[in-house]
Structures are given as structure tokens and as C-alpha cells.
Coordinates of N, CA and C in Angstrom, one line a residue:
M7 N 152.7 58.0 129.9 CA 151.7 57.5 128.9 C 150.5 56.8 129.6
R8 N 149.4 56.9 129.0 CA 148.2 56.2 129.5 C 148.4 54.7 129.1
P9 N 147.8 53.8 129.8 CA 147.9 52.3 129.4 C 147.4 52.1 128.0
S10 N 146.4 52.8 127.5 CA 145.9 52.6 126.2 C 146.7 53.3 125.1
G11 N 147.7 54.2 125.5 CA 148.5 54.9 124.5 C 147.8 56.2 124.1
R12 N 146.6 56.5 124.6 CA 145.9 57.7 124.1 C 146.5 58.9 124.8
A13 N 146.3 60.1 124.1 CA 146.7 61.3 124.7 C 145.7 61.6 125.9
F14 N 146.2 62.4 126.9 CA 145.3 62.6 128.1 C 144.0 63.3 127.8
N15 N 143.9 64.0 126.6 CA 142.7 64.7 126.2 C 142.0 64.0 125.1
E16 N 142.2 62.7 124.9 CA 141.7 61.9 123.8 C 140.6 61.0 124.2
L17 N 139.5 61.0 123.6 CA 138.4 60.0 123.8 C 138.8 58.7 123.2
R18 N 138.2 57.6 123.8 CA 138.3 56.3 123.1 C 137.5 56.4 121.8
A19 N 137.7 55.4 120.9 CA 136.9 55.4 119.7 C 135.5 55.3 120.0
V20 N 134.7 56.2 119.5 CA 133.3 56.3 119.8 C 132.4 56.0 118.6
S21 N 131.4 55.1 118.8 CA 130.5 54.7 117.7 C 129.1 54.9 118.2
L22 N 128.2 55.5 117.4 CA 126.8 55.6 117.7 C 126.0 55.0 116.5
E23 N 125.5 53.8 116.7 CA 124.7 53.2 115.6 C 123.3 53.1 115.9
T24 N 122.4 53.7 115.0 CA 121.0 53.8 115.3 C 120.3 52.6 114.6
G25 N 119.0 52.5 114.9 CA 118.1 51.5 114.3 C 118.5 50.1 114.5
V26 N 119.1 49.8 115.6 CA 119.6 48.4 115.8 C 118.6 47.5 116.5
A27 N 117.5 48.1 117.0 CA 116.4 47.3 117.6 C 115.2 47.4 116.8
K28 N 114.8 46.4 116.1 CA 113.7 46.5 115.1 C 112.4 47.0 115.7
H29 N 112.0 46.6 116.9 CA 110.7 46.9 117.5 C 110.6 48.1 118.3
A30 N 111.8 48.7 118.7 CA 111.8 49.9 119.5 C 111.6 51.2 118.7
E31 N 110.9 52.1 119.2 CA 110.6 53.4 118.5 C 111.9 54.2 118.3
G32 N 112.9 54.0 119.2 CA 114.2 54.6 119.0 C 115.3 53.6 119.6
S33 N 116.4 53.6 119.0 CA 117.5 52.7 119.5 C 118.8 53.2 119.1
C34 N 119.9 52.8 119.9 CA 121.2 53.2 119.6 C 122.2 52.2 120.3
L35 N 123.1 51.6 119.5 CA 124.2 50.8 120.1 C 125.4 51.8 120.2
V36 N 125.7 52.1 121.4 CA 126.8 53.1 121.6 C 128.1 52.3 122.1
K37 N 129.2 52.7 121.5 CA 130.5 52.1 121.9 C 131.5 53.2 122.3
F38 N 132.0 53.1 123.5 CA 133.1 53.9 124.0 C 134.2 52.9 124.1
G39 N 135.1 52.8 123.1 CA 136.1 51.8 123.1 C 135.5 50.4 123.3
D40 N 135.9 49.7 124.3 CA 135.4 48.3 124.6 C 134.2 48.3 125.5
T41 N 133.6 49.5 125.8 CA 132.3 49.6 126.5 C 131.2 49.7 125.5
H42 N 130.3 48.7 125.5 CA 129.2 48.7 124.5 C 127.9 48.6 125.2
V43 N 127.0 49.5 124.9 CA 125.7 49.6 125.6 C 124.6 49.7 124.5
L44 N 123.6 48.8 124.6 CA 122.4 48.9 123.8 C 121.3 49.7 124.5
C45 N 121.0 50.9 123.8 CA 120.0 51.8 124.4 C 118.7 51.7 123.5
T46 N 117.6 51.5 124.1 CA 116.3 51.6 123.4 C 115.3 52.5 124.1
A47 N 114.5 53.1 123.3 CA 113.4 54.0 123.8 C 112.1 53.5 123.4
S48 N 111.2 53.3 124.3 CA 109.8 52.8 124.0 C 108.8 53.9 124.3
W49 N 107.9 54.1 123.4 CA 106.8 55.1 123.5 C 105.7 54.5 124.3
D50 N 105.2 55.2 125.3 CA 104.1 54.7 126.1 C 103.0 55.8 126.2
E51 N 101.8 55.5 125.8 CA 100.7 56.5 125.9 C 100.1 56.7 127.2
T52 N 100.8 56.3 128.3 CA 100.3 56.5 129.6 C 101.4 57.2 130.4
T53 N 101.1 57.8 131.6 CA 102.0 58.4 132.5 C 102.0 57.7 133.8
P54 N 103.0 57.8 134.7 CA 102.9 57.3 136.0 C 101.7 57.8 136.7
P55 N 101.1 57.0 137.6 CA 99.8 57.5 138.3 C 100.0 58.8 139.0
W56 N 101.1 59.1 139.5 CA 101.3 60.4 140.3 C 101.3 61.6 139.4
L57 N 101.4 61.4 138.0 CA 101.5 62.5 137.1 C 100.2 62.7 136.4
R58 N 99.2 61.8 136.5 CA 98.0 61.9 135.7 C 97.2 63.1 136.0
G59 N 96.7 63.7 134.9 CA 95.9 65.0 135.1 C 96.7 66.2 135.2
G60 N 98.1 66.1 135.1 CA 98.9 67.3 135.3 C 99.3 67.9 134.0
G61 N 99.0 67.2 132.9 CA 99.2 67.8 131.5 C 100.7 67.7 131.1
R62 N 101.5 66.9 131.7 CA 102.8 66.7 131.2 C 103.2 65.3 131.3
G63 N 104.3 65.0 130.5 CA 104.8 63.6 130.4 C 106.0 63.3 131.3
W64 N 106.7 62.2 131.0 CA 107.8 61.8 131.8 C 108.7 61.0 131.0
V65 N 110.0 61.0 131.4 CA 111.0 60.1 130.8 C 111.7 59.4 131.9
T66 N 111.8 58.1 131.8 CA 112.4 57.3 132.9 C 113.3 56.3 132.2
A67 N 114.2 55.7 133.0 CA 115.3 54.8 132.5 C 115.5 53.6 133.4
E68 N 115.8 52.5 132.7 CA 116.3 51.3 133.4 C 117.7 51.0 132.9
Y69 N 118.6 50.5 133.8 CA 120.0 50.2 133.4 C 120.3 48.9 134.0
G70 N 121.1 48.1 133.2 CA 121.5 46.8 133.7 C 122.7 46.3 133.0
M71 N 123.5 45.5 133.7 CA 124.7 44.9 133.1 C 124.4 43.4 132.8
L72 N 124.6 43.0 131.6 CA 124.3 41.6 131.2 C 125.3 40.7 132.0
P73 N 124.9 39.4 132.2 CA 125.8 38.5 133.0 C 127.2 38.4 132.6
R74 N 127.5 38.4 131.3 CA 128.9 38.3 130.9 C 129.4 39.6 130.2
S75 N 129.0 40.7 130.7 CA 129.5 42.0 130.3 C 130.9 42.3 130.9
T76 N 131.2 41.5 131.9 CA 132.5 41.7 132.6 C 133.3 40.4 132.6
G77 N 134.5 40.4 133.2 CA 135.4 39.2 133.1 C 134.8 38.0 133.7
E78 N 134.1 38.1 134.8 CA 133.4 37.0 135.4 C 131.9 37.2 135.3
R79 N 131.2 36.1 135.2 CA 129.7 36.2 135.1 C 129.2 36.7 136.4
M80 N 128.3 37.7 136.2 CA 127.5 38.2 137.4 C 126.1 37.7 137.3
K81 N 125.4 37.7 138.4 CA 124.0 37.3 138.4 C 123.1 38.4 137.8
R82 N 122.2 37.9 137.1 CA 121.2 38.9 136.5 C 120.4 39.5 137.6
E83 N 120.2 40.8 137.5 CA 119.5 41.5 138.6 C 118.0 41.6 138.2
A84 N 117.2 41.2 139.1 CA 115.7 41.2 138.9 C 115.2 42.6 139.4
K85 N 114.2 43.1 138.7 CA 113.6 44.3 139.1 C 113.0 44.2 140.5
G86 N 113.3 45.2 141.4 CA 113.0 45.1 142.8 C 114.1 44.6 143.6
G87 N 115.1 44.0 143.0 CA 116.2 43.5 143.8 C 117.5 44.0 143.2
Q88 N 117.4 45.2 142.6 CA 118.6 45.8 142.0 C 119.6 46.4 143.0
S89 N 120.8 46.4 142.7 CA 121.8 46.9 143.6 C 121.7 48.4 143.7
G90 N 122.2 49.0 144.7 CA 122.2 50.5 144.9 C 122.9 51.2 143.7
R91 N 124.0 50.6 143.2 CA 124.7 51.2 142.1 C 123.7 51.2 140.9
T92 N 123.1 50.1 140.6 CA 122.2 50.1 139.4 C 121.1 51.2 139.6
Q93 N 120.5 51.2 140.7 CA 119.4 52.2 140.9 C 119.9 53.6 140.8
E94 N 121.1 53.9 141.3 CA 121.7 55.2 141.2 C 121.9 55.6 139.7
I95 N 122.4 54.7 139.0 CA 122.8 55.0 137.6 C 121.5 55.2 136.8
Q96 N 120.5 54.4 136.9 CA 119.3 54.6 136.1 C 118.6 55.9 136.5
R97 N 118.6 56.3 137.7 CA 118.1 57.6 138.1 C 118.9 58.7 137.4
L98 N 120.2 58.6 137.4 CA 121.0 59.6 136.7 C 120.7 59.7 135.2
I99 N 120.5 58.6 134.6 CA 120.1 58.6 133.2 C 118.8 59.3 133.0
G100 N 117.8 59.0 133.8 CA 116.5 59.6 133.7 C 116.6 61.1 133.9
R101 N 117.3 61.6 134.9 CA 117.5 63.0 135.2 C 118.2 63.7 134.0
S102 N 119.2 63.1 133.5 CA 119.9 63.7 132.3 C 119.0 63.9 131.1
L103 N 118.2 62.9 130.8 CA 117.3 63.0 129.7 C 116.2 64.0 129.9
R104 N 115.6 64.0 131.1 CA 114.6 65.0 131.4 C 115.0 66.4 131.4
A105 N 116.3 66.7 131.5 CA 116.9 68.0 131.5 C 116.8 68.7 130.1
V106 N 116.6 67.9 129.1 CA 116.7 68.4 127.7 C 115.4 68.2 126.9
I107 N 114.3 67.8 127.6 CA 113.0 67.6 126.9 C 111.9 68.4 127.5
D108 N 111.0 68.9 126.7 CA 109.9 69.7 127.2 C 108.8 68.7 127.6
L109 N 108.6 68.5 128.9 CA 107.7 67.4 129.3 C 106.3 67.9 129.1
K110 N 106.0 69.1 129.0 CA 104.6 69.6 128.7 C 104.3 69.3 127.3
A111 N 105.2 69.6 126.4 CA 105.0 69.3 125.0 C 104.9 67.8 124.7
L112 N 105.4 67.0 125.6 CA 105.3 65.6 125.4 C 103.9 65.1 125.6
G113 N 103.1 65.9 126.4 CA 101.8 65.5 126.8 C 101.8 64.4 127.8
E114 N 100.6 63.9 128.2 CA 100.5 62.9 129.2 C 100.9 61.5 128.6
R115 N 102.2 61.4 128.3 CA 102.8 60.2 127.8 C 104.2 60.0 128.5
Q116 N 104.8 58.9 128.3 CA 106.1 58.7 128.8 C 107.0 57.9 127.8
I117 N 108.3 58.2 127.9 CA 109.3 57.4 127.2 C 110.1 56.6 128.1
L118 N 110.1 55.3 127.9 CA 110.8 54.3 128.7 C 112.1 54.0 128.0
V119 N 113.2 54.3 128.7 CA 114.5 54.1 128.1 C 115.2 52.9 128.8
D120 N 115.7 52.0 128.0 CA 116.5 50.8 128.6 C 117.9 50.9 128.1
C121 N 118.8 50.8 129.1 CA 120.3 50.8 128.7 C 120.8 49.5 129.3
D122 N 121.2 48.6 128.3 CA 121.7 47.3 128.7 C 123.2 47.2 128.3
V123 N 124.1 47.0 129.3 CA 125.5 46.9 129.0 C 125.8 45.6 128.5
I124 N 126.3 45.5 127.3 CA 126.7 44.3 126.6 C 128.1 43.9 127.0
Q125 N 129.0 44.9 127.1 CA 130.4 44.7 127.4 C 130.9 46.0 128.2
A126 N 131.6 45.7 129.3 CA 132.0 46.8 130.2 C 133.5 47.0 130.2
D127 N 134.0 48.2 130.0 CA 135.4 48.5 130.2 C 135.5 49.9 130.7
G128 N 134.7 50.3 131.7 CA 134.7 51.6 132.3 C 133.8 52.6 131.6
G129 N 133.2 53.5 132.3 CA 132.3 54.5 131.7 C 131.0 54.0 131.2
T130 N 130.4 53.0 131.8 CA 129.1 52.5 131.3 C 128.0 53.5 131.5
R131 N 128.0 54.3 132.6 CA 126.9 55.2 132.8 C 127.0 56.4 131.8
T132 N 128.3 56.8 131.5 CA 128.4 58.0 130.6 C 128.1 57.5 129.1
A133 N 128.5 56.3 128.8 CA 128.1 55.8 127.4 C 126.6 55.7 127.4
S134 N 126.0 55.2 128.4 CA 124.5 55.0 128.5 C 123.8 56.3 128.2
I135 N 124.2 57.3 128.9 CA 123.5 58.6 128.8 C 123.7 59.2 127.3
T136 N 124.9 59.0 126.8 CA 125.1 59.5 125.4 C 124.3 58.8 124.4
G137 N 124.2 57.4 124.5 CA 123.4 56.6 123.6 C 121.9 56.8 123.9
A138 N 121.5 57.0 125.1 CA 120.1 57.1 125.5 C 119.5 58.3 124.8
W139 N 120.3 59.4 124.7 CA 119.8 60.6 124.1 C 119.4 60.3 122.7
I140 N 120.3 59.6 122.0 CA 120.0 59.3 120.6 C 118.7 58.5 120.5
A141 N 118.5 57.5 121.3 CA 117.3 56.6 121.3 C 116.1 57.4 121.6
M142 N 116.1 58.3 122.7 CA 115.0 59.1 123.0 C 114.6 60.1 121.9
N143 N 115.6 60.7 121.3 CA 115.3 61.7 120.2 C 114.7 61.0 119.0
R144 N 115.2 59.8 118.7 CA 114.6 59.0 117.6 C 113.1 58.6 117.9
A145 N 112.9 58.3 119.1 CA 111.5 57.9 119.5 C 110.6 59.2 119.4
C146 N 111.1 60.3 119.7 CA 110.3 61.6 119.6 C 110.1 61.9 118.1
E147 N 111.1 61.7 117.3 CA 111.0 61.9 115.8 C 109.9 61.0 115.3
W148 N 109.9 59.8 115.7 CA 108.9 58.8 115.2 C 107.5 59.3 115.6
A149 N 107.3 59.7 116.9 CA 106.0 60.1 117.3 C 105.5 61.3 116.5
A150 N 106.4 62.3 116.2 CA 106.1 63.4 115.4 C 105.7 63.0 114.0
S151 N 106.4 62.1 113.4 CA 106.1 61.7 112.1 C 104.8 60.9 112.0
Q152 N 104.3 60.4 113.1 CA 103.1 59.6 113.1 C 101.9 60.6 113.5
G153 N 102.2 61.8 113.8 CA 101.1 62.8 114.2 C 100.7 62.6 115.6
I154 N 101.4 61.8 116.4 CA 101.1 61.6 117.8 C 101.3 62.9 118.6
I155 N 102.4 63.6 118.3 CA 102.7 64.9 118.9 C 103.0 65.9 117.7
K156 N 102.9 67.2 118.0 CA 103.0 68.2 116.9 C 104.4 68.3 116.4
S157 N 105.4 68.2 117.3 CA 106.8 68.3 116.9 C 107.7 67.7 118.0
N158 N 108.9 67.5 117.7 CA 109.9 66.9 118.6 C 110.1 67.8 119.8
P159 N 109.8 67.3 121.0 CA 109.9 68.1 122.2 C 111.3 68.2 122.8
V160 N 112.3 67.5 122.1 CA 113.7 67.5 122.6 C 114.3 68.9 122.3
R161 N 114.7 69.6 123.4 CA 115.2 71.0 123.2 C 116.7 71.1 123.0
D162 N 117.5 70.1 123.4 CA 118.9 70.2 123.4 C 119.5 68.8 123.4
R163 N 120.7 68.6 123.1 CA 121.4 67.3 123.2 C 122.0 67.2 124.6
V164 N 122.3 66.0 125.0 CA 123.0 65.8 126.3 C 123.9 64.6 126.1
A165 N 125.1 64.7 126.7 CA 126.1 63.7 126.6 C 126.8 63.6 128.0
A166 N 127.6 62.6 128.2 CA 128.3 62.5 129.4 C 129.7 61.8 129.2
I167 N 130.6 62.1 130.1 CA 132.0 61.6 129.9 C 132.6 61.5 131.3
S168 N 133.5 60.6 131.5 CA 134.3 60.5 132.7 C 135.7 61.1 132.6
C169 N 136.2 61.7 133.7 CA 137.5 62.2 133.7 C 138.1 61.8 135.1
G170 N 139.4 61.8 135.1 CA 140.1 61.4 136.4 C 141.5 61.8 136.4
L171 N 142.1 61.7 137.6 CA 143.5 62.0 137.8 C 144.3 60.6 137.7
V172 N 145.0 60.5 136.6 CA 145.8 59.2 136.4 C 147.3 59.5 136.5
A173 N 147.9 58.9 137.5 CA 149.3 59.2 137.8 C 149.5 60.7 138.0
G174 N 148.6 61.3 138.6 CA 148.6 62.7 138.9 C 148.2 63.7 137.8
A175 N 147.9 63.1 136.6 CA 147.6 64.0 135.5 C 146.1 63.9 135.1
P176 N 145.4 65.0 134.8 CA 144.0 64.9 134.4 C 143.9 64.1 133.1
A177 N 142.9 63.2 133.0 CA 142.8 62.3 131.8 C 141.3 62.2 131.5
L178 N 141.0 62.2 130.2 CA 139.6 62.1 129.7 C 139.2 60.7 129.3
D179 N 137.9 60.4 129.6 CA 137.3 59.1 129.2 C 138.1 57.9 129.7
L180 N 138.0 57.7 131.0 CA 138.8 56.6 131.6 C 138.2 55.2 131.2
D181 N 139.2 54.3 130.9 CA 138.8 52.9 130.7 C 138.9 52.2 132.1
Y182 N 138.6 50.9 132.1 CA 138.6 50.3 133.5 C 140.0 50.3 134.1
D183 N 141.1 50.1 133.4 CA 142.4 50.0 134.0 C 142.7 51.4 134.6
E184 N 142.3 52.5 134.0 CA 142.6 53.8 134.6 C 141.6 54.1 135.8
D185 N 140.3 53.7 135.5 CA 139.3 54.0 136.5 C 139.6 53.3 137.9
S186 N 140.1 52.1 137.8 CA 140.3 51.3 139.0 C 141.5 51.8 139.8
T187 N 142.4 52.6 139.2 CA 143.6 53.1 139.9 C 143.6 54.6 140.0
A188 N 142.7 55.3 139.5 CA 142.7 56.8 139.5 C 142.7 57.4 140.9
Q189 N 143.4 58.5 141.1 CA 143.4 59.1 142.4 C 142.1 59.9 142.6
A190 N 141.5 60.3 141.5 CA 140.2 61.0 141.6 C 139.4 60.6 140.3
D191 N 138.1 60.5 140.5 CA 137.2 60.0 139.4 C 136.0 60.9 139.3
A192 N 135.7 61.4 138.1 CA 134.5 62.3 138.0 C 133.7 62.0 136.8
N193 N 132.4 62.1 136.9 CA 131.5 62.0 135.7 C 130.8 63.3 135.5
F194 N 130.8 63.7 134.3 CA 130.1 65.0 133.9 C 129.0 64.8 132.9
V195 N 127.9 65.4 133.1 CA 126.8 65.3 132.2 C 126.6 66.8 131.7
I196 N 126.7 67.0 130.4 CA 126.7 68.3 129.8 C 125.8 68.4 128.6
T197 N 125.1 69.5 128.5 CA 124.2 69.6 127.3 C 125.0 70.1 126.1
G198 N 124.3 70.0 124.9 CA 124.9 70.5 123.7 C 125.3 71.9 123.7
T199 N 124.6 72.7 124.5 CA 124.9 74.2 124.6 C 125.8 74.5 125.7
G200 N 126.3 73.4 126.4 CA 127.4 73.6 127.4 C 126.9 73.7 128.8
G201 N 125.6 73.5 129.1 CA 125.1 73.6 130.4 C 125.4 72.3 131.2
L202 N 125.8 72.5 132.5 CA 126.0 71.3 133.4 C 124.7 70.8 133.9
V203 N 124.5 69.5 133.7 CA 123.3 68.8 134.3 C 123.7 68.2 135.6
E204 N 124.8 67.5 135.6 CA 125.2 66.8 136.9 C 126.7 66.6 136.9
V205 N 127.3 66.7 138.1 CA 128.7 66.3 138.2 C 128.8 65.4 139.4
Q206 N 129.5 64.3 139.2 CA 129.8 63.3 140.3 C 131.3 63.2 140.4
A207 N 131.9 63.7 141.5 CA 133.4 63.7 141.6 C 133.8 63.1 143.0
T208 N 134.7 62.2 143.0 CA 135.2 61.6 144.2 C 136.7 61.4 144.2
A209 N 137.3 61.8 145.4 CA 138.7 61.5 145.6 C 138.8 60.1 146.1
E210 N 139.7 59.3 145.4 CA 139.9 57.9 145.9 C 141.0 57.8 146.9
G211 N 141.8 58.9 147.1 CA 142.8 58.9 148.0 C 142.9 60.3 148.6
D212 N 144.0 61.0 148.3 CA 144.2 62.3 148.8 C 143.2 63.3 148.1
P213 N 142.6 64.3 148.8 CA 141.7 65.2 148.2 C 142.4 65.9 147.0
F214 N 141.5 66.2 146.0 CA 142.1 67.0 144.9 C 141.8 68.5 145.0
T215 N 142.6 69.3 144.3 CA 142.5 70.7 144.5 C 141.5 71.4 143.5
D216 N 141.3 72.7 143.8 CA 140.4 73.4 142.9 C 141.0 73.4 141.4
D217 N 142.3 73.6 141.3 CA 142.9 73.6 140.0 C 142.8 72.3 139.3
Q218 N 142.9 71.2 140.0 CA 142.8 69.9 139.4 C 141.3 69.6 139.0
F219 N 140.4 70.1 139.8 CA 139.0 70.0 139.4 C 138.7 70.8 138.1
A220 N 139.2 72.0 138.1 CA 139.0 72.9 136.9 C 139.6 72.2 135.7
A221 N 140.7 71.5 135.8 CA 141.3 70.8 134.7 C 140.4 69.7 134.2
L222 N 139.8 69.0 135.2 CA 138.9 67.9 134.8 C 137.7 68.4 134.1
L223 N 137.1 69.5 134.6 CA 136.0 70.1 134.0 C 136.3 70.6 132.6
S224 N 137.4 71.2 132.4 CA 137.8 71.6 131.0 C 137.9 70.5 130.1
L225 N 138.5 69.4 130.5 CA 138.6 68.2 129.7 C 137.2 67.7 129.4
A226 N 136.3 67.6 130.4 CA 134.9 67.1 130.2 C 134.1 68.0 129.2
K227 N 134.3 69.3 129.3 CA 133.6 70.2 128.4 C 134.0 69.9 126.9
A228 N 135.3 69.7 126.7 CA 135.8 69.5 125.4 C 135.3 68.1 124.9
G229 N 135.4 67.1 125.8 CA 134.9 65.7 125.4 C 133.5 65.7 125.1
C230 N 132.6 66.3 125.9 CA 131.2 66.3 125.7 C 130.8 67.1 124.4
A231 N 131.6 68.1 124.1 CA 131.3 68.9 122.9 C 131.6 68.0 121.7
E232 N 132.6 67.2 121.8 CA 132.9 66.2 120.7 C 131.8 65.2 120.5
L233 N 131.3 64.7 121.7 CA 130.3 63.7 121.6 C 129.0 64.3 121.1
S234 N 128.7 65.6 121.5 CA 127.5 66.3 121.1 C 127.5 66.5 119.6
A235 N 128.7 66.7 119.0 CA 128.9 66.9 117.6 C 128.5 65.6 116.9
K236 N 128.9 64.5 117.4 CA 128.6 63.2 116.8 C 127.1 62.9 116.9
Q237 N 126.5 63.3 118.0 CA 125.0 63.2 118.1 C 124.3 64.0 117.1
A238 N 124.8 65.2 116.9 CA 124.2 66.1 115.9 C 124.3 65.6 114.5
E239 N 125.4 64.9 114.2 CA 125.5 64.3 112.8 C 124.4 63.3 112.6
I240 N 124.1 62.5 113.6 CA 123.1 61.5 113.5 C 121.7 62.1 113.5
A241 N 121.5 63.1 114.4 CA 120.1 63.7 114.6 C 119.7 64.5 113.3
G242 N 120.7 65.1 112.6 CA 120.5 65.9 111.5 C 120.0 67.3 111.8

């Protein structure tokens, strides 16, 4: 049995609550069990300097963990002094979102996505990507309703989930207790139509086999399909 009592192919309780930030063009409070992340999307009528004149827009993300999101207080990270982990995660979020939006249809504008971890219990990056898509899509719907753009440039959904080998068995959506002891840990970013955007997989001890990886991928596809269905219910 898993420490949580869940089946090995069972997600934690997932919640996607929209409209939680009054001033943001798009927002979502995403909960994967005890991992809670506030995702907001801000519309910006400018693009990064290196993109100006190119006729396309951009989506970028910032990620951070609040000081008491974990068992012990951590120092608040200042921009420019962020850890390598933080920088890697926010780049991952940005890549994941850009994979499912038509940047030319966005025009010379950008969407700034912020993912702030309120409470962490494993899978903060995967929860962030799943909630960030909701926030980005809401911001695009807002822009289309205001006549800023002709139509929503989001082409597909994208969600993410973690999988790992727990006591030798493939398990879906690891919480911290499992993630900290897993023999292998993998994060999968998958579109609503089943396309792989990114896979991050690491053996924590002995190398894992092709069959074990295939089992993790199968779990991830099923898990992301379930998350995508929840996103679709909200997106309409």
C-alpha cells in the first residue's frame, strides 16, 4: 500500500478554482492534495525587446515557494537571486504553456504567468503547469472578449503529473513522502491531445528499465488525460 492509501494509478484529490485573484486577467488556485499553488496570468501589451518587430508574442512564467509553504520557514527568493531549482521550474512552466498557444495570433504582446506555492507536499511543478494553463486560457478569453485579439490563440490544453517507482511499483502523482524515497522519479508534461511536451526522469538509485519507464509513461498519460478533462470542464 502507498502511505496515503491510494491505489497506484490514483491521483490525489484535484481542485481547480478560477477567478480567485480579483485583479488578474486570469487566475486559478490549483490543489493536488496538500500541494496548493496560486497561478495568475497578467496581460501585457509589450513583448521582450528581443522579440519586437517579429510579429509574434510570448508567454513567460515565474515560480516561487512562499516562506511557510514547507515544514520550516525558507527565505523568500529575490528576483536575480533565485536558486537553480526555481529557475529551472519556471522555464519548464513557460515552455509547457508556449507549446499550446499560437504566438503569432497573440500578436506583439506577452502573458506573464506567476505560480506561487502556498503549501508544498510534492509535485509543485506539475500542479503549477496544470493551474497555469487555466490562468493563461482565462487571460486569453478575457482579451478576446475585450476585442484586443480576434479569438483565443490557445490551441490545446496542457497538464503535468509526476510518477515514480515506490517500493518497486510504478505509482502516479507522488506526494512528498513518496517522492523523497522513490527509486525513480519522473515528471511528464502532456497536451490534451496526448502529445508529449517534456519528460524529466531520474533514477535515485539503481537504473530503471525500459519496461518500468513504459509503465510510468502509461500512468502519466492516464493521469494527464484525467487532468485535461477537468481543465476542459472549466474551459467550456
